[in-house]
PDB file of C-alpha atoms in Angstrom:
ATOM      1  CA  GLY A  29      16.015  10.193   2.164  1.00 36.00           C
ATOM      2  CA  GLU A  30      12.410  11.152   2.252  1.00 41.00           C
ATOM      3  CA  SER A  31      10.272   8.761   4.195  1.00 47.00           C
ATOM      4  CA  VAL A  32       7.014   8.169   5.896  1.00 55.00           C
ATOM      5  CA  GLY A  33       7.568   6.203   9.100  1.00 50.00           C
ATOM      6  CA  LEU A  34       5.925   5.234  12.359  1.00 44.00           C
ATOM      7  CA  HIS A  35       6.864   5.748  16.009  1.00 46.00           C
ATOM      8  CA  LEU A  36       5.630   2.392  17.327  1.00 48.00           C
ATOM      9  CA  PRO A  37       5.892  -0.954  15.584  1.00 85.00           C
ATOM     10  CA  THR A  38       3.245  -2.660  17.783  1.00 91.00           C
ATOM     11  CA  LEU A  39       0.310  -1.484  19.830  1.00 94.00           C
ATOM     12  CA  SER A  40      -1.796  -3.580  22.175  1.00 95.00           C
ATOM     13  CA  VAL A  41      -5.123  -2.234  23.456  1.00 97.00           C
ATOM     14  CA  GLN A  42      -8.064  -3.541  25.411  1.00 97.00           C
ATOM     15  CA  GLU A  43     -11.310  -4.054  23.546  1.00 97.00           C
ATOM     16  CA  GLY A  44     -13.467  -0.974  23.949  1.00 97.00           C
ATOM     17  CA  ASP A  45     -10.548   1.365  24.528  1.00 97.00           C
ATOM     18  CA  ASN A  46      -9.462   4.003  22.056  1.00 97.00           C
ATOM     19  CA  SER A  47      -6.367   3.388  19.920  1.00 97.00           C
ATOM     20  CA  ILE A  48      -3.939   5.973  18.666  1.00 97.00           C
ATOM     21  CA  ILE A  49      -1.475   5.079  15.932  1.00 96.00           C
ATOM     22  CA  ASN A  50       1.206   7.604  15.095  1.00 94.00           C
ATOM     23  CA  CYS A  51       3.238   8.371  12.009  1.00 93.00           C
ATOM     24  CA  ALA A  52       6.054  10.806  11.263  1.00 90.00           C
ATOM     25  CA  TYR A  53       6.795  12.005   7.783  1.00 87.00           C
ATOM     26  CA  SER A  54       9.688  13.939   6.356  1.00 80.00           C
ATOM     27  CA  ASN A  55       8.421  15.142   2.987  1.00 81.00           C
ATOM     28  CA  SER A  56       6.506  18.408   3.210  1.00 79.00           C
ATOM     29  CA  ALA A  57       5.463  18.299  -0.433  1.00 84.00           C
ATOM     30  CA  SER A  58       2.497  15.966  -0.134  1.00 88.00           C
ATOM     31  CA  ASP A  59      -1.086  16.644  -1.131  1.00 88.00           C
ATOM     32  CA  TYR A  60      -2.710  13.859   0.815  1.00 93.00           C
ATOM     33  CA  PHE A  61      -1.998  11.605   3.752  1.00 94.00           C
ATOM     34  CA  ILE A  62      -3.807   8.308   3.976  1.00 95.00           C
ATOM     35  CA  TRP A  63      -4.287   5.464   6.404  1.00 97.00           C
ATOM     36  CA  TYR A  64      -4.551   1.859   5.241  1.00 97.00           C
ATOM     37  CA  LYS A  65      -5.451  -1.278   7.151  1.00 97.00           C
ATOM     38  CA  GLN A  66      -3.967  -4.612   6.170  1.00 96.00           C
ATOM     39  CA  GLU A  67      -5.284  -7.876   7.547  1.00 95.00           C
ATOM     40  CA  SER A  68      -3.299 -11.055   7.336  1.00 91.00           C
ATOM     41  CA  GLY A  69      -3.173 -12.480   3.824  1.00 91.00           C
ATOM     42  CA  LYS A  70      -4.932  -9.512   2.255  1.00 94.00           C
ATOM     43  CA  GLY A  71      -3.986  -6.361   0.431  1.00 95.00           C
ATOM     44  CA  PRO A  72      -4.180  -2.983   2.193  1.00 96.00           C
ATOM     45  CA  GLN A  73      -7.605  -1.424   2.534  1.00 96.00           C
ATOM     46  CA  PHE A  74      -8.235   2.323   2.480  1.00 95.00           C
ATOM     47  CA  ILE A  75      -9.488   3.730   5.780  1.00 96.00           C
ATOM     48  CA  ILE A  76      -9.409   7.504   5.574  1.00 96.00           C
ATOM     49  CA  ASP A  77      -7.445  10.315   3.999  1.00 95.00           C
ATOM     50  CA  ILE A  78      -6.733  13.912   4.842  1.00 96.00           C
ATOM     51  CA  ARG A  79      -5.736  16.717   2.572  1.00 94.00           C
ATOM     52  CA  SER A  80      -2.582  18.587   3.465  1.00 93.00           C
ATOM     53  CA  ASN A  81      -4.493  21.828   4.092  1.00 94.00           C
ATOM     54  CA  MET A  82      -6.605  20.217   6.822  1.00 96.00           C
ATOM     55  CA  ASP A  83      -5.689  19.283  10.376  1.00 96.00           C
ATOM     56  CA  LYS A  84      -8.512  16.919  11.278  1.00 98.00           C
ATOM     57  CA  ARG A  85     -10.922  14.631   9.539  1.00 98.00           C
ATOM     58  CA  GLN A  86     -13.423  12.213  11.008  1.00 97.00           C
ATOM     59  CA  GLY A  87     -14.885   9.037   9.660  1.00 95.00           C
ATOM     60  CA  GLN A  88     -16.859   6.220  11.171  1.00 93.00           C
ATOM     61  CA  ARG A  89     -15.079   5.459  14.489  1.00 96.00           C
ATOM     62  CA  VAL A  90     -11.840   6.881  13.073  1.00 98.00           C
ATOM     63  CA  THR A  91     -10.244  10.300  13.213  1.00 98.00           C
ATOM     64  CA  VAL A  92      -7.086  11.390  11.438  1.00 98.00           C
ATOM     65  CA  LEU A  93      -5.069  14.312  12.770  1.00 98.00           C
ATOM     66  CA  LEU A  94      -2.388  16.103  10.807  1.00 96.00           C
ATOM     67  CA  ASN A  95       0.185  18.371  12.415  1.00 95.00           C
ATOM     68  CA  LYS A  96       2.259  19.903   9.657  1.00 91.00           C
ATOM     69  CA  THR A  97       4.389  21.907  12.079  1.00 91.00           C
ATOM     70  CA  VAL A  98       5.987  18.758  13.470  1.00 92.00           C
ATOM     71  CA  LYS A  99       5.216  16.570  10.440  1.00 91.00           C
ATOM     72  CA  HIS A 100       3.078  14.167  12.399  1.00 94.00           C
ATOM     73  CA  LEU A 101       0.037  12.146  11.452  1.00 95.00           C
ATOM     74  CA  SER A 102      -2.139  10.068  13.734  1.00 97.00           C
ATOM     75  CA  LEU A 103      -5.068   7.688  13.440  1.00 98.00           C
ATOM     76  CA  GLN A 104      -7.477   7.435  16.319  1.00 98.00           C
ATOM     77  CA  ILE A 105      -9.828   4.471  16.501  1.00 98.00           C
ATOM     78  CA  ALA A 106     -12.685   4.815  18.941  1.00 98.00           C
ATOM     79  CA  ALA A 107     -14.014   1.832  20.913  1.00 97.00           C
ATOM     80  CA  THR A 108     -11.507  -0.566  19.410  1.00 98.00           C
ATOM     81  CA  GLN A 109     -12.916  -3.950  18.438  1.00 97.00           C
ATOM     82  CA  PRO A 110     -11.257  -7.327  17.798  1.00 96.00           C
ATOM     83  CA  GLY A 111     -11.923  -6.815  14.105  1.00 96.00           C
ATOM     84  CA  ASP A 112      -9.620  -3.806  14.212  1.00 97.00           C
ATOM     85  CA  SER A 113      -6.616  -6.069  14.805  1.00 97.00           C
ATOM     86  CA  ALA A 114      -4.402  -5.584  11.768  1.00 96.00           C
ATOM     87  CA  VAL A 115      -1.366  -3.712  10.524  1.00 96.00           C
ATOM     88  CA  TYR A 116      -1.951  -0.026   9.879  1.00 97.00           C
ATOM     89  CA  PHE A 117       0.096   1.957   7.387  1.00 96.00           C
ATOM     90  CA  CYS A 118       0.283   5.660   6.891  1.00 95.00           C
ATOM     91  CA  ALA A 119       0.899   6.720   3.336  1.00 95.00           C
ATOM     92  CA  GLU A 120       1.183   9.843   1.264  1.00 94.00           C
ATOM     93  CA  ILE A 121       0.518  11.092  -2.204  1.00 92.00           C
ATOM     94  CA  ARG A 122       3.059  13.694  -3.149  1.00 84.00           C
ATOM     95  CA  THR A 123       2.231  16.914  -4.910  1.00 76.00           C
ATOM     96  CA  GLY A 124       1.834  16.569  -8.654  1.00 76.00           C
ATOM     97  CA  GLY A 125       1.731  12.794  -8.587  1.00 76.00           C
ATOM     98  CA  PHE A 126      -0.651   9.923  -8.028  1.00 85.00           C
ATOM     99  CA  LYS A 127       1.548   7.217  -6.623  1.00 90.00           C
ATOM    100  CA  THR A 128       1.046   6.215  -3.004  1.00 93.00           C
ATOM    101  CA  ILE A 129       4.160   5.926  -0.826  1.00 94.00           C
ATOM    102  CA  PHE A 130       3.780   3.769   2.279  1.00 94.00           C
ATOM    103  CA  GLY A 131       5.209   4.130   5.764  1.00 90.00           C
ATOM    104  CA  ALA A 132       6.577   1.368   7.989  1.00 79.00           C
ATOM    105  CA  GLY A 133       3.375   0.071   9.586  1.00 91.00           C
ATOM    106  CA  THR A 134       2.080  -0.565  13.126  1.00 94.00           C
ATOM    107  CA  ARG A 135       0.565  -3.845  14.219  1.00 95.00           C
ATOM    108  CA  LEU A 136      -2.500  -3.351  16.382  1.00 97.00           C
ATOM    109  CA  PHE A 137      -3.509  -6.131  18.797  1.00 96.00           C
ATOM    110  CA  VAL A 138      -6.920  -5.891  20.413  1.00 96.00           C
ATOM    111  CA  LYS A 139      -7.276  -7.881  23.620  1.00 94.00           C
ATOM    112  CA  ALA A 140     -10.714  -9.185  24.453  1.00 89.00           C
TER     113      ALA A 140
ATOM    114  CA  SER B  26     -15.047   0.475  -5.358  1.00 71.00           C
ATOM    115  CA  ALA B  27     -12.947  -1.520  -7.797  1.00 84.00           C
ATOM    116  CA  VAL B  28     -12.139  -5.179  -7.310  1.00 91.00           C
ATOM    117  CA  ILE B  29      -8.674  -6.338  -8.267  1.00 95.00           C
ATOM    118  CA  SER B  30      -7.858  -9.959  -9.018  1.00 95.00           C
ATOM    119  CA  GLN B  31      -4.336 -11.302  -9.128  1.00 97.00           C
ATOM    120  CA  LYS B  32      -3.081 -14.574 -10.490  1.00 97.00           C
ATOM    121  CA  PRO B  33      -1.406 -16.671  -9.260  1.00 98.00           C
ATOM    122  CA  SER B  34      -2.087 -16.198  -5.566  1.00 97.00           C
ATOM    123  CA  ARG B  35       1.121 -18.005  -4.724  1.00 97.00           C
ATOM    124  CA  ASP B  36       3.909 -19.883  -6.447  1.00 98.00           C
ATOM    125  CA  ILE B  37       7.153 -21.642  -5.704  1.00 98.00           C
ATOM    126  CA  CYS B  38       9.716 -21.143  -8.443  1.00 98.00           C
ATOM    127  CA  GLN B  39      13.186 -22.336  -9.235  1.00 98.00           C
ATOM    128  CA  ARG B  40      15.970 -19.787  -9.256  1.00 98.00           C
ATOM    129  CA  GLY B  41      16.861 -18.536 -12.710  1.00 98.00           C
ATOM    130  CA  THR B  42      13.304 -18.837 -14.002  1.00 98.00           C
ATOM    131  CA  SER B  43      10.721 -16.076 -14.540  1.00 98.00           C
ATOM    132  CA  LEU B  44       7.177 -15.653 -13.293  1.00 98.00           C
ATOM    133  CA  THR B  45       4.484 -13.445 -14.776  1.00 98.00           C
ATOM    134  CA  ILE B  46       1.816 -12.136 -12.432  1.00 98.00           C
ATOM    135  CA  GLN B  47      -1.492 -10.986 -13.871  1.00 98.00           C
ATOM    136  CA  CYS B  48      -3.699  -8.238 -12.497  1.00 97.00           C
ATOM    137  CA  GLN B  49      -7.276  -7.669 -13.635  1.00 96.00           C
ATOM    138  CA  VAL B  50      -9.471  -4.788 -12.461  1.00 95.00           C
ATOM    139  CA  ASP B  51     -13.231  -5.055 -12.774  1.00 91.00           C
ATOM    140  CA  SER B  52     -13.603  -1.435 -13.859  1.00 86.00           C
ATOM    141  CA  GLN B  53     -11.489   1.147 -15.561  1.00 81.00           C
ATOM    142  CA  VAL B  54      -8.930   2.800 -13.369  1.00 84.00           C
ATOM    143  CA  THR B  55      -6.698   5.726 -14.149  1.00 85.00           C
ATOM    144  CA  MET B  56      -3.524   4.431 -12.593  1.00 91.00           C
ATOM    145  CA  MET B  57      -2.122   0.974 -11.914  1.00 95.00           C
ATOM    146  CA  PHE B  58       0.866   0.235  -9.727  1.00 96.00           C
ATOM    147  CA  TRP B  59       2.966  -2.713  -8.648  1.00 98.00           C
ATOM    148  CA  TYR B  60       4.331  -3.060  -5.125  1.00 98.00           C
ATOM    149  CA  ARG B  61       6.543  -5.518  -3.308  1.00 98.00           C
ATOM    150  CA  GLN B  62       6.052  -6.400   0.352  1.00 96.00           C
ATOM    151  CA  GLN B  63       8.543  -8.437   2.310  1.00 90.00           C
ATOM    152  CA  PRO B  64       6.972 -10.390   5.201  1.00 84.00           C
ATOM    153  CA  GLY B  65       6.387  -8.131   8.193  1.00 85.00           C
ATOM    154  CA  GLN B  66       7.373  -5.019   6.297  1.00 90.00           C
ATOM    155  CA  SER B  67       5.765  -2.169   4.430  1.00 93.00           C
ATOM    156  CA  LEU B  68       4.951  -1.889   0.756  1.00 96.00           C
ATOM    157  CA  THR B  69       7.641  -0.687  -1.635  1.00 96.00           C
ATOM    158  CA  LEU B  70       6.536   0.759  -4.936  1.00 97.00           C
ATOM    159  CA  ILE B  71       8.141  -0.995  -7.895  1.00 98.00           C
ATOM    160  CA  ALA B  72       6.632   0.960 -10.768  1.00 97.00           C
ATOM    161  CA  THR B  73       3.655   2.741 -12.266  1.00 96.00           C
ATOM    162  CA  ALA B  74       2.123   0.719 -15.094  1.00 96.00           C
ATOM    163  CA  ASN B  75       1.331   3.067 -17.960  1.00 92.00           C
ATOM    164  CA  GLN B  76      -1.240   2.113 -20.538  1.00 92.00           C
ATOM    165  CA  GLY B  77       0.316   1.446 -23.912  1.00 88.00           C
ATOM    166  CA  SER B  78       3.768   2.662 -22.964  1.00 90.00           C
ATOM    167  CA  GLU B  79       6.756   1.739 -20.834  1.00 93.00           C
ATOM    168  CA  ALA B  80       6.248   1.609 -17.090  1.00 96.00           C
ATOM    169  CA  THR B  81       7.787   4.235 -14.821  1.00 95.00           C
ATOM    170  CA  TYR B  82      10.151   2.549 -12.398  1.00 97.00           C
ATOM    171  CA  GLU B  83      11.141   3.632  -8.915  1.00 96.00           C
ATOM    172  CA  SER B  84      14.723   3.877  -7.787  1.00 96.00           C
ATOM    173  CA  GLY B  85      16.234   0.431  -7.385  1.00 96.00           C
ATOM    174  CA  PHE B  86      13.928  -1.286  -9.866  1.00 98.00           C
ATOM    175  CA  VAL B  87      14.688  -1.796 -13.540  1.00 97.00           C
ATOM    176  CA  ILE B  88      12.755  -2.937 -16.557  1.00 97.00           C
ATOM    177  CA  ASP B  89      15.033  -5.867 -17.345  1.00 98.00           C
ATOM    178  CA  LYS B  90      14.318  -7.394 -13.950  1.00 98.00           C
ATOM    179  CA  PHE B  91      10.648  -6.412 -13.648  1.00 98.00           C
ATOM    180  CA  PRO B  92       9.115  -5.954 -17.095  1.00 98.00           C
ATOM    181  CA  ILE B  93       5.574  -4.617 -16.877  1.00 98.00           C
ATOM    182  CA  SER B  94       2.823  -4.447 -19.433  1.00 97.00           C
ATOM    183  CA  ARG B  95      -0.481  -2.608 -19.417  1.00 96.00           C
ATOM    184  CA  PRO B  96      -2.247  -3.124 -22.722  1.00 95.00           C
ATOM    185  CA  ASN B  97      -5.522  -1.545 -21.583  1.00 93.00           C
ATOM    186  CA  LEU B  98      -7.119   0.283 -18.660  1.00 92.00           C
ATOM    187  CA  THR B  99      -8.072  -2.833 -16.715  1.00 94.00           C
ATOM    188  CA  PHE B 100      -5.185  -5.280 -17.111  1.00 96.00           C
ATOM    189  CA  SER B 101      -1.504  -5.369 -16.254  1.00 97.00           C
ATOM    190  CA  THR B 102       1.250  -7.925 -15.841  1.00 98.00           C
ATOM    191  CA  LEU B 103       4.460  -7.930 -13.839  1.00 98.00           C
ATOM    192  CA  THR B 104       7.225 -10.375 -14.667  1.00 98.00           C
ATOM    193  CA  VAL B 105       9.891 -11.215 -12.132  1.00 98.00           C
ATOM    194  CA  SER B 106      12.809 -12.266 -14.304  1.00 98.00           C
ATOM    195  CA  ASN B 107      15.804 -14.505 -13.608  1.00 98.00           C
ATOM    196  CA  MET B 108      14.616 -15.043 -10.076  1.00 98.00           C
ATOM    197  CA  SER B 109      16.820 -15.513  -7.042  1.00 98.00           C
ATOM    198  CA  PRO B 110      15.822 -16.284  -3.431  1.00 97.00           C
ATOM    199  CA  GLU B 111      16.057 -12.538  -2.701  1.00 96.00           C
ATOM    200  CA  ASP B 112      13.012 -12.055  -4.931  1.00 98.00           C
ATOM    201  CA  SER B 113      10.878 -14.082  -2.536  1.00 97.00           C
ATOM    202  CA  SER B 114       8.189 -11.660  -1.462  1.00 97.00           C
ATOM    203  CA  ILE B 115       4.570 -10.686  -1.849  1.00 97.00           C
ATOM    204  CA  TYR B 116       3.814  -8.749  -5.016  1.00 98.00           C
ATOM    205  CA  LEU B 117       0.726  -6.555  -5.019  1.00 98.00           C
ATOM    206  CA  CYS B 118      -1.127  -4.868  -7.814  1.00 97.00           C
ATOM    207  CA  SER B 119      -2.962  -1.609  -7.131  1.00 96.00           C
ATOM    208  CA  GLY B 120      -5.401   0.522  -9.042  1.00 94.00           C
ATOM    209  CA  MET B 121      -6.489   4.078  -8.503  1.00 91.00           C
ATOM    210  CA  GLY B 122      -9.155   6.276 -10.001  1.00 86.00           C
ATOM    211  CA  TRP B 123      -9.352  10.035  -9.756  1.00 82.00           C
ATOM    212  CA  ASP B 124      -9.397  10.142  -5.957  1.00 85.00           C
ATOM    213  CA  THR B 125      -6.852   9.149  -3.348  1.00 86.00           C
ATOM    214  CA  GLU B 126      -8.097   5.649  -2.670  1.00 90.00           C
ATOM    215  CA  ALA B 127      -5.894   2.884  -3.997  1.00 92.00           C
ATOM    216  CA  PHE B 128      -7.408  -0.590  -4.361  1.00 93.00           C
ATOM    217  CA  PHE B 129      -5.269  -3.641  -3.896  1.00 95.00           C
ATOM    218  CA  GLY B 130      -5.352  -7.217  -4.999  1.00 91.00           C
ATOM    219  CA  GLN B 131      -4.801 -10.040  -2.531  1.00 94.00           C
ATOM    220  CA  GLY B 132      -1.201 -10.277  -3.627  1.00 96.00           C
ATOM    221  CA  THR B 133       0.987 -13.001  -5.070  1.00 98.00           C
ATOM    222  CA  ARG B 134       3.188 -14.795  -2.562  1.00 97.00           C
ATOM    223  CA  LEU B 135       6.353 -15.812  -4.389  1.00 98.00           C
ATOM    224  CA  THR B 136       8.923 -18.207  -3.000  1.00 98.00           C
ATOM    225  CA  VAL B 137      12.116 -18.771  -4.955  1.00 98.00           C
ATOM    226  CA  VAL B 138      14.088 -21.904  -4.147  1.00 97.00           C
TER     227      VAL B 138
END
């Protein structure tokens, strides 16, 4: 079936390094792709989104890249900090709808 | 950004009973949703809570098991009916305005014994 999933379930990086979290999706009919961060015991928190007609968008310390040819989405976090340790989900909003469909998640560990 | 409050934050329930989870948003939102999240897993959409009408359920979820109400733009309830241990999970309420950002409550951690 249609899905939004991730290549790596866990990622461990050194503090100060850059992190790259990847996501593969199968449904081409999506208007937006979104990244969420979920800390332990909390609900997901919006990080950044990208419209399907874009290939790159930058935020504060984060960059999202979208490659529609290979149906791949990535989140880059610059100068990763201990506070970035969390689970990161990619998600999508499909064309004509408003509901957010979540991918499998990657747990990011930041080593001090 | 909207703030979403859920009650209860956690509960331990006997099998066969029902639990109603409340979700309050501090401002009007266009859409409200209910998700389920098993420990260590992603979020699965249960349904879209529609104001003043029946919720729209995703495949695998039915109204008899998960009745949902949304009497106004800022409040919704999810009932987990006739619970079994398989219903043990975290249930999350979400609200969305006219953009792509969904806001989430802290979740309700349900354990069925």
